[in-house]
Amino acid sequence: MLSFYKNKMAKKENIRNLFDNIAPDYDRLNHILSLNIDKIWRRKAVREIAGIREPLNVLDVACGTGDFTIEIAGKLSEGSRIIGIDLSEGMMAVGREKISASGVNAVLEYGDCEALTYSDNTFDRVSVGFGVRNFEHLETGLKEMCRVLKPEGKLVILELSVPSNPVIRWFYKLYFLNILPAIGGFVSGNKGAYRYLPASVLKFPAPDKFISMMQDAGFREVRHKAFTFGICRMYVGIK
């Protein structure tokens, strides 16, 4: 099904279709396959985003089913606003139901990270939770996120990563490239999608390269922190 993913990142239309197809099972599988550790990672990133008392204007890019959007919204000060954007209407349909059930103040809108419709210097924070690796043109997406941030605004990115320790990396790849696709494909009925997802992690730039890309896009004071043996990393940059 997904032979066109070989040797390159998928095009936007293919990404949209992929996530539309797996949207109904995405949350359940995501938490099962990550052993719920992803919730811990999000909480740590939220503290980086919403750790002040002043109202904030936040853009959550590649919001998917809204897990990160909802968690951020729940920690923002009164008077804040958060918008989640994504290419997949199927994922956002799930997210809108979750937002309604949670009672947080957040909206989800269709949006392309490489051509944001918002004016320059609009947001205090921009976040991306496990979606930046799906950008078709990563440099363009980073520059767009920098553009819509206010001066001194902060970008916070969570992304899966390949551990540097060789022993942990061996077990990680065994799980990620064999066990995860088998379970994900069986439950969702879409084996191709769960082959693409781990492959996209392996193709993502190494931390030093990605930090350099963030700096080239206009961010300063760029730093990153590894979580759970380097399975996940948080990147932070200031405009």
mmCIF file of C-alpha atoms in Angstrom:
data_model
loop_
_atom_site.group_PDB
_atom_site.id
_atom_site.type_symbol
_atom_site.label_atom_id
_atom_site.label_comp_id
_atom_site.label_asym_id
_atom_site.label_seq_id
_atom_site.Cartn_x
_atom_site.Cartn_y
_atom_site.Cartn_z
ATOM 1 C CA MET A 1 0.000 0.000 0.000
ATOM 2 C CA LEU A 2 2.660 2.513 1.003
ATOM 3 C CA SER A 3 5.488 1.685 -1.363
ATOM 4 C CA PHE A 4 5.590 5.346 -2.384
ATOM 5 C CA TYR A 5 6.984 6.177 1.082
ATOM 6 C CA LYS A 6 10.290 4.477 0.328
ATOM 7 C CA ASN A 7 13.359 6.749 0.339
ATOM 8 C CA LYS A 8 11.347 9.951 0.976
ATOM 9 C CA MET A 9 8.816 11.457 3.336
ATOM 10 C CA ALA A 10 5.232 11.154 2.226
ATOM 11 C CA LYS A 11 3.488 13.948 0.369
ATOM 12 C CA LYS A 12 0.818 15.970 2.134
ATOM 13 C CA GLU A 13 -2.103 14.202 0.484
ATOM 14 C CA ASN A 14 -0.743 10.794 1.443
ATOM 15 C CA ILE A 15 -0.155 11.932 5.029
ATOM 16 C CA ARG A 16 -3.698 13.292 5.224
ATOM 17 C CA ASN A 17 -5.187 10.066 3.902
ATOM 18 C CA LEU A 18 -3.040 7.921 6.181
ATOM 19 C CA PHE A 19 -4.133 9.701 9.344
ATOM 20 C CA ASP A 20 -7.757 9.954 8.219
ATOM 21 C CA ASN A 21 -7.744 6.169 7.865
ATOM 22 C CA ILE A 22 -6.274 5.364 11.281
ATOM 23 C CA ALA A 23 -8.029 8.174 13.211
ATOM 24 C CA PRO A 24 -10.678 5.946 14.904
ATOM 25 C CA ASP A 25 -8.023 3.694 16.472
ATOM 26 C CA TYR A 26 -5.182 6.187 16.797
ATOM 27 C CA ASP A 27 -5.571 7.225 20.452
ATOM 28 C CA ARG A 28 -6.137 3.725 21.777
ATOM 29 C CA LEU A 29 -3.193 2.286 19.882
ATOM 30 C CA ASN A 30 -0.946 5.226 20.651
ATOM 31 C CA HIS A 31 -1.346 4.801 24.410
ATOM 32 C CA ILE A 32 -1.085 1.007 24.255
ATOM 33 C CA LEU A 33 2.007 0.953 22.057
ATOM 34 C CA SER A 34 3.763 3.642 24.101
ATOM 35 C CA LEU A 35 2.754 1.990 27.404
ATOM 36 C CA ASN A 36 1.186 5.376 28.291
ATOM 37 C CA ILE A 37 4.642 6.935 28.645
ATOM 38 C CA ASP A 38 3.622 9.523 26.039
ATOM 39 C CA LYS A 39 1.359 11.108 28.671
ATOM 40 C CA ILE A 40 4.368 11.722 30.919
ATOM 41 C CA TRP A 41 6.300 13.322 28.053
ATOM 42 C CA ARG A 42 3.404 15.653 27.253
ATOM 43 C CA ARG A 43 3.073 16.771 30.851
ATOM 44 C CA LYS A 44 6.749 17.758 30.912
ATOM 45 C CA ALA A 45 6.380 19.743 27.697
ATOM 46 C CA VAL A 46 3.228 21.462 28.945
ATOM 47 C CA ARG A 47 5.183 22.819 31.921
ATOM 48 C CA GLU A 48 7.574 24.415 29.419
ATOM 49 C CA ILE A 49 4.678 25.965 27.498
ATOM 50 C CA ALA A 50 2.210 27.068 30.162
ATOM 51 C CA GLY A 51 4.366 27.788 33.186
ATOM 52 C CA ILE A 52 3.376 31.445 33.644
ATOM 53 C CA ARG A 53 0.307 33.223 35.033
ATOM 54 C CA GLU A 54 -0.206 35.644 32.130
ATOM 55 C CA PRO A 55 -2.704 34.802 29.368
ATOM 56 C CA LEU A 56 -1.052 33.215 26.342
ATOM 57 C CA ASN A 57 -1.957 32.898 22.698
ATOM 58 C CA VAL A 58 -0.911 29.373 21.654
ATOM 59 C CA LEU A 59 -0.788 27.529 18.331
ATOM 60 C CA ASP A 60 -0.561 23.717 18.478
ATOM 61 C CA VAL A 61 0.680 22.530 15.083
ATOM 62 C CA ALA A 62 -0.075 19.024 13.760
ATOM 63 C CA CYS A 63 -2.534 18.655 16.641
ATOM 64 C CA GLY A 64 -4.015 15.336 15.449
ATOM 65 C CA THR A 65 -6.688 14.116 17.870
ATOM 66 C CA GLY A 66 -5.961 16.958 20.254
ATOM 67 C CA ASP A 67 -4.225 15.236 23.183
ATOM 68 C CA PHE A 68 -1.500 17.883 23.405
ATOM 69 C CA THR A 69 -3.928 20.728 22.662
ATOM 70 C CA ILE A 70 -6.251 19.657 25.476
ATOM 71 C CA GLU A 71 -3.446 19.192 27.985
ATOM 72 C CA ILE A 72 -1.988 22.622 27.197
ATOM 73 C CA ALA A 73 -5.428 24.273 27.343
ATOM 74 C CA GLY A 74 -6.036 22.801 30.776
ATOM 75 C CA LYS A 75 -2.920 24.481 32.188
ATOM 76 C CA LEU A 76 -3.203 27.918 30.566
ATOM 77 C CA SER A 77 -4.150 30.965 32.605
ATOM 78 C CA GLU A 78 -7.583 32.529 32.314
ATOM 79 C CA GLY A 79 -7.940 34.645 29.183
ATOM 80 C CA SER A 80 -5.612 32.462 27.133
ATOM 81 C CA ARG A 81 -6.446 31.109 23.681
ATOM 82 C CA ILE A 82 -5.243 27.941 21.971
ATOM 83 C CA ILE A 83 -5.766 26.865 18.375
ATOM 84 C CA GLY A 84 -4.837 23.406 17.101
ATOM 85 C CA ILE A 85 -4.240 22.896 13.389
ATOM 86 C CA ASP A 86 -3.859 19.745 11.327
ATOM 87 C CA LEU A 87 -4.172 18.426 7.775
ATOM 88 C CA SER A 88 -6.361 15.491 8.782
ATOM 89 C CA GLU A 89 -10.043 16.246 9.274
ATOM 90 C CA GLY A 90 -10.499 12.657 10.466
ATOM 91 C CA MET A 91 -8.072 13.167 13.341
ATOM 92 C CA MET A 92 -9.560 16.542 14.243
ATOM 93 C CA ALA A 93 -13.086 15.116 14.261
ATOM 94 C CA VAL A 94 -11.959 12.810 17.064
ATOM 95 C CA GLY A 95 -10.200 15.735 18.731
ATOM 96 C CA ARG A 96 -13.263 17.976 18.666
ATOM 97 C CA GLU A 97 -15.294 15.325 20.468
ATOM 98 C CA LYS A 98 -12.581 15.070 23.116
ATOM 99 C CA ILE A 99 -12.442 18.849 23.536
ATOM 100 C CA SER A 100 -16.214 18.978 23.990
ATOM 101 C CA ALA A 101 -16.062 16.214 26.599
ATOM 102 C CA SER A 102 -13.134 17.783 28.463
ATOM 103 C CA GLY A 103 -14.673 21.247 28.668
ATOM 104 C CA VAL A 104 -11.427 23.075 27.850
ATOM 105 C CA ASN A 105 -11.387 26.246 25.765
ATOM 106 C CA ALA A 106 -9.736 25.205 22.501
ATOM 107 C CA VAL A 107 -10.549 25.085 18.796
ATOM 108 C CA LEU A 108 -9.201 22.867 16.022
ATOM 109 C CA GLU A 109 -8.845 24.184 12.483
ATOM 110 C CA TYR A 110 -7.572 22.840 9.184
ATOM 111 C CA GLY A 111 -4.085 24.200 8.604
ATOM 112 C CA ASP A 112 -0.861 23.546 6.708
ATOM 113 C CA CYS A 113 2.257 24.056 8.826
ATOM 114 C CA GLU A 114 4.199 25.096 5.724
ATOM 115 C CA ALA A 115 1.739 27.865 4.794
ATOM 116 C CA LEU A 116 0.228 29.180 8.011
ATOM 117 C CA THR A 117 -2.647 31.606 7.511
ATOM 118 C CA TYR A 118 -1.862 33.643 10.629
ATOM 119 C CA SER A 119 -0.153 37.043 10.644
ATOM 120 C CA ASP A 120 3.428 37.610 11.714
ATOM 121 C CA ASN A 121 4.012 37.886 15.468
ATOM 122 C CA THR A 122 0.630 36.417 16.481
ATOM 123 C CA PHE A 123 1.400 33.720 19.068
ATOM 124 C CA ASP A 124 3.244 33.609 22.402
ATOM 125 C CA ARG A 125 3.828 29.872 22.073
ATOM 126 C CA VAL A 126 3.889 27.360 19.234
ATOM 127 C CA SER A 127 3.882 23.660 20.044
ATOM 128 C CA VAL A 128 4.193 20.435 18.060
ATOM 129 C CA GLY A 129 3.558 17.069 19.676
ATOM 130 C CA PHE A 130 4.887 14.101 17.684
ATOM 131 C CA GLY A 131 4.044 15.639 14.315
ATOM 132 C CA VAL A 132 7.080 17.559 13.118
ATOM 133 C CA ARG A 133 8.577 14.459 11.498
ATOM 134 C CA ASN A 134 5.602 14.391 9.117
ATOM 135 C CA PHE A 135 6.344 17.850 7.685
ATOM 136 C CA GLU A 136 6.997 17.521 3.974
ATOM 137 C CA HIS A 137 9.466 20.420 3.997
ATOM 138 C CA LEU A 138 10.838 20.641 7.525
ATOM 139 C CA GLU A 139 12.828 23.851 7.011
ATOM 140 C CA THR A 140 9.765 25.646 5.628
ATOM 141 C CA GLY A 141 7.603 24.511 8.537
ATOM 142 C CA LEU A 142 10.170 25.731 11.087
ATOM 143 C CA LYS A 143 10.426 29.135 9.393
ATOM 144 C CA GLU A 144 6.638 29.493 9.310
ATOM 145 C CA MET A 145 6.356 28.688 13.010
ATOM 146 C CA CYS A 146 9.048 31.256 13.747
ATOM 147 C CA ARG A 147 7.239 33.843 11.617
ATOM 148 C CA VAL A 148 3.941 33.598 13.517
ATOM 149 C CA LEU A 149 5.630 33.711 16.930
ATOM 150 C CA LYS A 150 5.917 37.031 18.715
ATOM 151 C CA PRO A 151 9.417 38.283 19.551
ATOM 152 C CA GLU A 152 10.597 36.354 22.630
ATOM 153 C CA GLY A 153 7.931 33.742 21.864
ATOM 154 C CA LYS A 154 8.761 30.090 22.421
ATOM 155 C CA LEU A 155 8.575 26.993 20.223
ATOM 156 C CA VAL A 156 8.269 23.651 22.035
ATOM 157 C CA ILE A 157 8.527 20.433 20.044
ATOM 158 C CA LEU A 158 8.082 16.868 21.291
ATOM 159 C CA GLU A 159 9.264 14.180 18.914
ATOM 160 C CA LEU A 160 10.143 10.519 19.025
ATOM 161 C CA SER A 161 13.819 9.747 18.622
ATOM 162 C CA VAL A 162 16.304 6.929 18.235
ATOM 163 C CA PRO A 163 18.220 6.209 21.492
ATOM 164 C CA SER A 164 21.976 6.758 21.336
ATOM 165 C CA ASN A 165 22.842 3.827 23.612
ATOM 166 C CA PRO A 166 23.543 0.882 21.268
ATOM 167 C CA VAL A 167 21.930 -1.782 23.475
ATOM 168 C CA ILE A 168 18.761 0.236 24.041
ATOM 169 C CA ARG A 169 18.757 1.174 20.362
ATOM 170 C CA TRP A 170 18.798 -2.510 19.352
ATOM 171 C CA PHE A 171 15.754 -3.322 21.479
ATOM 172 C CA TYR A 172 14.079 -0.099 20.379
ATOM 173 C CA LYS A 173 14.422 -0.959 16.702
ATOM 174 C CA LEU A 174 13.263 -4.535 17.331
ATOM 175 C CA TYR A 175 10.098 -3.224 18.934
ATOM 176 C CA PHE A 176 9.574 -0.249 16.639
ATOM 177 C CA LEU A 177 10.207 -1.983 13.328
ATOM 178 C CA ASN A 178 8.664 -5.389 14.058
ATOM 179 C CA ILE A 179 6.361 -5.578 17.080
ATOM 180 C CA LEU A 180 4.705 -2.162 16.768
ATOM 181 C CA PRO A 181 3.741 -2.546 13.079
ATOM 182 C CA ALA A 182 2.357 -6.022 13.738
ATOM 183 C CA ILE A 183 0.152 -4.905 16.644
ATOM 184 C CA GLY A 184 -0.840 -1.613 15.039
ATOM 185 C CA GLY A 185 -1.653 -3.257 11.741
ATOM 186 C CA PHE A 186 -3.691 -6.015 13.367
ATOM 187 C CA VAL A 187 -5.814 -3.657 15.474
ATOM 188 C CA SER A 188 -6.272 -0.896 12.897
ATOM 189 C CA GLY A 189 -6.324 -3.056 9.758
ATOM 190 C CA ASN A 190 -3.738 -0.723 8.220
ATOM 191 C CA LYS A 191 -0.325 -2.374 8.327
ATOM 192 C CA GLY A 192 1.157 0.168 5.924
ATOM 193 C CA ALA A 193 0.441 3.068 8.251
ATOM 194 C CA TYR A 194 2.177 1.373 11.148
ATOM 195 C CA ARG A 195 5.192 0.653 8.975
ATOM 196 C CA TYR A 196 5.366 4.294 7.928
ATOM 197 C CA LEU A 197 5.141 5.727 11.453
ATOM 198 C CA PRO A 198 8.323 4.069 12.814
ATOM 199 C CA ALA A 199 10.130 4.599 9.511
ATOM 200 C CA SER A 200 9.436 8.328 9.791
ATOM 201 C CA VAL A 201 11.123 8.383 13.212
ATOM 202 C CA LEU A 202 14.242 6.683 11.861
ATOM 203 C CA LYS A 203 14.442 9.248 9.030
ATOM 204 C CA PHE A 204 14.118 12.257 11.304
ATOM 205 C CA PRO A 205 17.312 14.341 11.693
ATOM 206 C CA ALA A 206 19.630 13.593 14.607
ATOM 207 C CA PRO A 207 19.406 16.057 17.534
ATOM 208 C CA ASP A 208 22.445 18.135 16.556
ATOM 209 C CA LYS A 209 21.213 18.437 12.967
ATOM 210 C CA PHE A 210 17.689 19.378 14.039
ATOM 211 C CA ILE A 211 18.986 21.973 16.500
ATOM 212 C CA SER A 212 20.993 23.496 13.641
ATOM 213 C CA MET A 213 17.843 23.545 11.472
ATOM 214 C CA MET A 214 15.945 25.378 14.209
ATOM 215 C CA GLN A 215 18.723 27.940 14.477
ATOM 216 C CA ASP A 216 18.778 28.433 10.703
ATOM 217 C CA ALA A 217 14.994 29.016 10.816
ATOM 218 C CA GLY A 218 15.468 31.949 13.199
ATOM 219 C CA PHE A 219 15.386 30.437 16.687
ATOM 220 C CA ARG A 220 17.946 31.201 19.374
ATOM 221 C CA GLU A 221 18.795 29.665 22.739
ATOM 222 C CA VAL A 222 17.856 26.315 21.198
ATOM 223 C CA ARG A 223 18.100 23.383 23.576
ATOM 224 C CA HIS A 224 16.844 19.845 23.814
ATOM 225 C CA LYS A 225 16.202 17.282 26.514
ATOM 226 C CA ALA A 226 16.016 13.511 26.158
ATOM 227 C CA PHE A 227 13.265 11.537 27.883
ATOM 228 C CA THR A 228 13.182 7.779 28.625
ATOM 229 C CA PHE A 229 16.655 6.853 27.350
ATOM 230 C CA GLY A 230 16.281 9.139 24.326
ATOM 231 C CA ILE A 231 13.098 7.532 22.977
ATOM 232 C CA CYS A 232 11.554 11.004 23.034
ATOM 233 C CA ARG A 233 13.155 14.447 22.883
ATOM 234 C CA MET A 234 11.891 17.907 23.670
ATOM 235 C CA TYR A 235 13.281 20.798 21.625
ATOM 236 C CA VAL A 236 12.849 24.399 22.761
ATOM 237 C CA GLY A 237 13.722 27.582 20.885
ATOM 238 C CA ILE A 238 13.109 31.319 21.403
ATOM 239 C CA LYS A 239 12.350 33.747 18.589
#
